[in-house]
Amino acid sequence: MFESAEIAHKIKKSVCKAAVPALRAALLEAQVDLYEGKKMPVVLLISGQDGAGKSETINLLYEWMDPRFLSTLAFSLPSEEERERPPMWRYWRALPPKGRVGIFAGSWYSDTIRERILGNITLQEVDAHADQINRFEAMLVNEGALVLKFWFHLTRDAQKKRLKDLESDPHTAWRVTKWNWDRLKTHDKLQKVAGHFLRMTNTPWAPWVVVDGSDDCYRSLTVGQTVLSAMRARLDNPNLLGSTVAPLVRTDIDGRNVLSVLNQQLSLTQDHYENELAHWQGRLAELSRSPAFRNRAVVCAFEGSDAAGKGGAIRRVCAALDARLYQVVPIAAPTEEERAQPHLWRFWRHLPRHGHITLFDRTWYGRVLVERVEGFCKEHDWLRAYTEINDFEHELADAGTIVIKFWLQISQDEQLRRFKEREKIAFKRFKITDEDWRNREKWNAYQQAVCDMVERTSTGTAPWTLIEANDKRYARIKILRTLCERLEAELQAPPSRQTAIRPEKPEKPSKPHKGKKGKDKPQKLATEQAPGAEKPE
Amino acid sequence: MFESAEIAHKIKKSVCKAAVPALRAALLEAQVDLYEGKKMPVVLLISGQDGAGKSETINLLYEWMDPRFLSTLAFSLPSEEERERPPMWRYWRALPPKGRVGIFAGSWYSDTIRERILGNITLQEVDAHADQINRFEAMLVNEGALVLKFWFHLTRDAQKKRLKDLESDPHTAWRVTKWNWDRLKTHDKLQKVAGHFLRMTNTPWAPWVVVDGSDDCYRSLTVGQTVLSAMRARLDNPNLLGSTVAPLVRTDIDGRNVLSVLNQQLSLTQDHYENELAHWQGRLAELSRSPAFRNRAVVCAFEGSDAAGKGGAIRRVCAALDARLYQVVPIAAPTEEERAQPHLWRFWRHLPRHGHITLFDRTWYGRVLVERVEGFCKEHDWLRAYTEINDFEHELADAGTIVIKFWLQISQDEQLRRFKEREKIAFKRFKITDEDWRNREKWNAYQQAVCDMVERTSTGTAPWTLIEANDKRYARIKILRTLCERLEAELQAPPSRQTAIRPEKPEKPSKPHKGKKGKDKPQKLATEQAPGAEKPE
């Protein structure tokens, strides 16, 4: 959930200043249309890490919009009167009527998150509540509401820095209390609980918008523009009422995303590569033959741009494995038999039994990548696929299967270079240029699809690992190392309740087996998942 | 869930014989169209009480349909190969391709029901699995499948009789083993577990068809006609693919339903009535003033045909209550403020706090009654309302509120008589006739809506009680008695985990307070709920 919010988004104050007047005008206009149309209420949830800018954002919305048609609904602990009714009673009373915008500071999510952090409820109870919330929000949307849920994210360091800054400024020092510093202690716990809870409730009809809270300008513009585009889409097209808003959510307004921040300079010398290769292939061989693996299985997914080097990487992995225990499944267009079944059917049929490994060369993510971009399936179909895929991978994890997913990313230029290199062998010059251009045209659409995929399907038990693949050697080693580290951690955990770890990266790829903790954010996926979680999330 | 299946449906052998040839021909034709179109697979789940005719039905479908395009998939305990994959793997493998019909004997429901009966899993785990199943079946339907789930119901007595009959017949005696007789012992447990699980998974897109299994002819025709109408609707209208089939489900093909079997002869003499009234009003007064009630609340719903006597009954209830502790909320057309909110909002706002009672004269069921029949809302909207209403009442029950629902039923003639009586006072003769005729025209539509409502919303914690209201005296006493018995049972239960009891009826209404158990089925609602259930269902 937090991948995109972990890459330190930033927008210059000057850029922000320039953009705000037009945004304010558009928001006011949308608000007037909303009030005059009286077709739908707008429900905005403002939540997130402490100090990530919740109250600032609410103040800003009041400043930007017409306060007469806006109401803020703040909730702390329930009153006696409220405790004598069902928990949802106080939220029902506060729902904004059609034509108005209601901002919820604290919501039907707060109690569950708090109780879970305090350890008062089980993960099952959290999931049960997530299901109730999904039904409640589906009802709201079916009844015409526009529901947008904002979560402001801060890394622990950023949160600490923010508190320090507030304290140092005499105008804001009063806002920092012991309570705030205590919240800092629970940062990671909140991350983990919220990460799971948000993913369980991240529906197409009421999506979460996870926003990096560290930069005021970026946060404000992202919120403003998301609210505007979602409201505008509904107001201009009333028969969209009750349909999904997820596609309207954009958090890369500063042009930064999990792919663009990858460091494609990372590379290995030939010697270095050969040492690493020997080391990690040996390690993988051991692990795959260890007794602990006999009642586990591995499903390994390889996705990536054309010519990113999936095949080569898969061969380096297989080289370490006992040929009787693994299977490589290349995914092409579905057969007639497969087209007569649900889209996930052809992957279910290849699931490995205990002690076995299946490597998929291209995967069930085709639906949210090529099928989405090329328009092979309807928006409705690829949107529901995220949930179906998460369910699929959760079922695998619950059954003790270890799910490992790689996205191999190369730059546009590198891809062109490799195409040309290929062309020398296979095709005629004029042919590649067409395909090449065609590729360039859709490049951004594909990048967008990949970012959405990572954001929505990188889960605690099945995290994505993004591979900087401009250098094939570096890519292969990082893949082997991630495999080994993940396997190692999983095989230590009790098979009944699997836990995922985040593939850490050492300062230099040269000494991965010393397992130092790394700094470069983009590779930290599923960050909300701490080792030792009691259930796949 | 089992209300309609509890009223001993029956169809004459001769009638059945006459109907079968046409049905068979139509089924075969539908099957050919299905196979040639290859647009959708048909998934039929056959489940239910032991001895309720599961295998007979499967054999019959083979006899009636073309076995070449039909496959039966039987599942018992998973094999070793299956245990090494996720639990759903073996069902995925067995899914019928587009163009074919797959009959599942044993399904993704069996394991959970068995484990729950054995007490190996908690109710929370059951609910979590119900949620997974709903998502799985939604995926199947989104992918084009037609999913029909049959549950064959038998009362304990009927099950016993059936086993005896089988044993006594030398041709079938071999089918009855000790295992079968053991199953009889778990009948009630299965009823309770299945009742909850079925209701949690009774979705508009994959509805349960609960069929009385006691009469072969009725069972066979109901299954055959349900399968036919659902297949036909999809085949003739391909853009219905992925939409709901619930409205196509009809189980009253013998013309009997929970309303038609009510005994409208029940009545009380004036003297008798006055004794009863005094007794039960006194009892109610005590109960509503008891200390145990101080941390509970009551929501009482009154629905019924026009002129059925709701108002009079409500007055008799209020007469026993402390005016400071109850509120009567008459529900008319929604105000402008209420129209600007979700349809349940105007009921939420009137919820009582602890120690208080709210009586609704007409209720949140308007959406699935008048709004459905008069076409005030779309099918999509009243179909989703059943789930929304169940969620609403579950939230009430979870919060310790006691939900009591009455449907007052009068015969068409009695209604006419009362209209005419009223007309003498209020209206001119010609007026009533129009309204009267208008009423008669829609009478059946309303009766159908009421039956669907009872079937889908009579839950363990919020059961419907049907009131034979042709005799006002009898109706008022039955209402007061049900209220008292329900309150009594609830106030004995721990407030945290409420349990519902079925309002039992004494042989003769004359000695209700001796609380003898009654026989007449139609009044036994929420039968799957045994006293002492550990959670609201």
Coordinates of N, CA and C in Angstrom, one line a residue, chain A residues 38-39 55 59 99 103 155 182-183 229 233 296 300 326 354 358 364 377 412 430 436 438 443-444 482 506 513 523:
Chain A
K38 N -27.5 18.4 -6.1 CA -28.1 17.6 -5.0 C -28.2 16.1 -5.4
K39 N -27.2 15.7 -6.3 CA -27.3 14.3 -6.7 C -26.5 13.3 -5.8
S55 N -4.5 17.6 10.0 CA -5.3 18.8 10.3 C -4.9 19.9 9.3
N59 N -7.7 22.1 7.3 CA -7.7 23.6 7.3 C -7.7 24.1 5.8
G99 N -25.4 16.8 -2.0 CA -25.1 18.2 -2.2 C -24.0 18.8 -1.4
I103 N -16.2 15.9 5.7 CA -14.8 15.5 5.9 C -14.7 14.8 7.3
T155 N 7.4 8.0 6.9 CA 8.3 7.0 7.4 C 8.7 7.4 8.8
D182 N 5.0 9.6 22.0 CA 4.6 8.2 22.2 C 4.1 7.5 20.9
R183 N 3.3 8.3 20.1 CA 2.9 7.8 18.9 C 4.0 7.3 18.0
S229 N -10.8 15.9 -9.4 CA -11.0 15.0 -10.6 C -12.1 14.0 -10.3
A233 N -15.6 14.1 -12.4 CA -16.0 13.0 -13.2 C -17.5 12.6 -12.9
R296 N 6.8 -27.4 2.1 CA 6.5 -26.0 1.6 C 6.6 -26.1 0.1
C300 N 7.1 -18.7 -8.2 CA 8.0 -17.6 -8.5 C 7.5 -16.9 -9.8
Y326 N 11.6 -28.7 -10.1 CA 11.1 -27.4 -10.6 C 10.5 -27.5 -11.9
H354 N 4.1 -30.0 -2.5 CA 5.1 -29.7 -1.5 C 6.5 -30.1 -2.1
T358 N 7.6 -23.7 -8.9 CA 7.1 -23.4 -10.2 C 7.5 -22.0 -10.6
W364 N -0.2 -14.3 -14.1 CA -1.6 -13.8 -13.9 C -1.7 -12.3 -13.9
C377 N -9.4 -6.4 -22.3 CA -10.5 -6.6 -21.4 C -11.0 -5.3 -20.9
Q412 N 14.0 3.0 -21.2 CA 13.6 3.0 -22.6 C 14.7 2.9 -23.6
F430 N 13.8 -2.1 -41.0 CA 12.5 -1.3 -41.0 C 11.5 -1.9 -40.0
D436 N 9.3 -0.7 -32.3 CA 10.0 0.2 -31.4 C 9.2 1.4 -31.1
R438 N 6.0 1.9 -31.7 CA 4.8 1.5 -31.1 C 5.0 1.3 -29.6
W443 N 4.7 3.1 -23.9 CA 5.6 3.0 -22.8 C 5.0 3.6 -21.5
N444 N 4.5 4.8 -21.5 CA 4.0 5.4 -20.3 C 2.7 4.7 -19.8
T482 N 17.5 -12.3 -3.5 CA 16.1 -12.1 -2.9 C 15.5 -13.5 -2.7
P506 N 21.9 -4.8 0.8 CA 23.1 -4.3 1.4 C 23.6 -3.1 0.8
H513 N 25.6 -11.5 1.5 CA 25.5 -12.5 2.5 C 25.9 -12.1 3.9
Q523 N 13.4 -0.2 -3.3 CA 13.4 -1.7 -3.3 C 12.7 -2.2 -2.0

